[in-house]
XYZ file of C-alpha atoms in Angstrom:
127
model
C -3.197 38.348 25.504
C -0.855 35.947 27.593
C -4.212 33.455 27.978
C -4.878 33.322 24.324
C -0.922 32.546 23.340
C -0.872 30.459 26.371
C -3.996 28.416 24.517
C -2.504 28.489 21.256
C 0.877 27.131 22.286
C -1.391 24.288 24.500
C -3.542 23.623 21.029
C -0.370 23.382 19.089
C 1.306 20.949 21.591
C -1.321 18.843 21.473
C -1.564 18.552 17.756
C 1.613 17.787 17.592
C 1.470 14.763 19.973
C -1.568 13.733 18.228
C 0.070 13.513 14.800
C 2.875 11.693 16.521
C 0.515 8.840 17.621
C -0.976 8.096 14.108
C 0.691 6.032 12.448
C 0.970 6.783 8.305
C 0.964 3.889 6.023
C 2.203 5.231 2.744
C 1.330 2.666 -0.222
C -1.843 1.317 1.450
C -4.683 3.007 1.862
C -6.369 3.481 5.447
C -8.459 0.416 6.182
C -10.812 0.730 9.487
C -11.681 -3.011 9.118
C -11.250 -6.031 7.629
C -11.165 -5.621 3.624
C -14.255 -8.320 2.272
C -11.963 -8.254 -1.236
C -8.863 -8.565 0.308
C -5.625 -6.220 -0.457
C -4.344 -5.289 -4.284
C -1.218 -5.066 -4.138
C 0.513 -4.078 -7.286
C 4.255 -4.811 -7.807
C 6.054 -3.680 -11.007
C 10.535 -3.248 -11.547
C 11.279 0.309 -11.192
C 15.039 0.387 -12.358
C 15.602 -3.564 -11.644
C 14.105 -2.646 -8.272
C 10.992 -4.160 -7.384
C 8.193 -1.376 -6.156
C 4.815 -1.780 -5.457
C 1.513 -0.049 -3.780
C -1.631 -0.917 -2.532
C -5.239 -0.676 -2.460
C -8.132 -1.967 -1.488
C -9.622 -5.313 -3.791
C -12.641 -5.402 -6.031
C -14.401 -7.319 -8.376
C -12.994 -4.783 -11.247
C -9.443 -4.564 -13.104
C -8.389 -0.994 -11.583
C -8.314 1.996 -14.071
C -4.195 3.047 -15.323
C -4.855 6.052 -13.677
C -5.988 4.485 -10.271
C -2.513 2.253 -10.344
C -0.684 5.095 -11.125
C -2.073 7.625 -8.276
C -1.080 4.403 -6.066
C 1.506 5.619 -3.466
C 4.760 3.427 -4.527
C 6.636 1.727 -1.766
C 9.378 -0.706 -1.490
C 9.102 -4.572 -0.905
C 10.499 -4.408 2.776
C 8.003 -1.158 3.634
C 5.115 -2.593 2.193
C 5.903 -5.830 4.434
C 6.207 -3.739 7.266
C 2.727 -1.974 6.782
C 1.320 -5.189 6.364
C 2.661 -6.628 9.813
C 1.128 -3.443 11.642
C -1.681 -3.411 10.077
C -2.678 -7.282 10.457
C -3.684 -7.865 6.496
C -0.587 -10.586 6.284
C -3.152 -13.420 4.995
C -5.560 -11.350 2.955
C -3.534 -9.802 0.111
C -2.595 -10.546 -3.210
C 0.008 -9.809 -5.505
C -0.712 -8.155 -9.148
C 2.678 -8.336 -11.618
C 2.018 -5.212 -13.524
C 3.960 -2.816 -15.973
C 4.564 0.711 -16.297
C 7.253 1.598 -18.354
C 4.726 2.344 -20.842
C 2.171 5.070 -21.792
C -0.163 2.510 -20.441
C -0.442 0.144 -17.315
C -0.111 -3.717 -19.010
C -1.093 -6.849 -16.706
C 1.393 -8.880 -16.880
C -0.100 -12.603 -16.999
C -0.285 -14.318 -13.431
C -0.039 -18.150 -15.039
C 3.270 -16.665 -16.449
C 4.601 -15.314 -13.241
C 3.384 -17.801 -10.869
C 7.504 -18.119 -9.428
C 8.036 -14.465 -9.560
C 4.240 -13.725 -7.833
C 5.245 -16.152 -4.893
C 8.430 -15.149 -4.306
C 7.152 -11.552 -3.848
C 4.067 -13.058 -1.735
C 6.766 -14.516 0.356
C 9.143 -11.211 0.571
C 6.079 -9.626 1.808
C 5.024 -12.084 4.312
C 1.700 -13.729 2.951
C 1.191 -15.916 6.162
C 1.362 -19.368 5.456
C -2.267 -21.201 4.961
């Protein structure tokens, strides 16, 4: 009985210093290589607050439910998950909105201060 609890509490341990070791990027989803598309990442003012999440691009406008599912981060975490994960020069920013039953794009040739400025705060690397 000891060996078994002994190999339990050994299992356990080591679970827990496994989870401890991988990191969690909340707001982007897990990316084993370079993204072809690039990285969505969709920004919209959440009680004058900017907030945003991210996914992986495609060739396709992304589905109200799909941004909404999104896990919503801040502009300073999102910069930081960036940074660790190396995708710094490969992402761009989408203005959208969702105070509304549905998701509205707001237009990019519109925004084109307000979409740098965020590129910036998130640290698009300089081309």
């Amino acid at each position: 009985m000891k060996k078994i609890i002994a190999l339990l509490l050994c299992m356990l341990t080591l679970f827990a210093l496994s989870a401890c070791s991988t990191p969690i990027y909340p707001g982007l989803p897990d990316i084993s290589e370079d993204p072809m598309k690039g990285i969505e990442i969709y920004c919209f003012k959440d009680g004058g607050e900017w907030k945003c999440g991210g996914t992986v691009g495609t060739n396709r406008q992304k589905f109200d439910e799909e941004i909404r599912a999104l896990q919503v981060v801040s502009i300073p975490d999102m910069k930081r998950i960036l940074e660790r994960k190396g995708l710094t020069d490969c992402f761009h920013v989408i203005l959208v909105d969702l105070s509304g039953d549905e998701v509205v794009y707001l237009d990019a040739a519109e925004n084109l201060t307000q979409i740098a400025t965020l590129e910036m705060q998130l640290g698009k690397a300089e081309k």
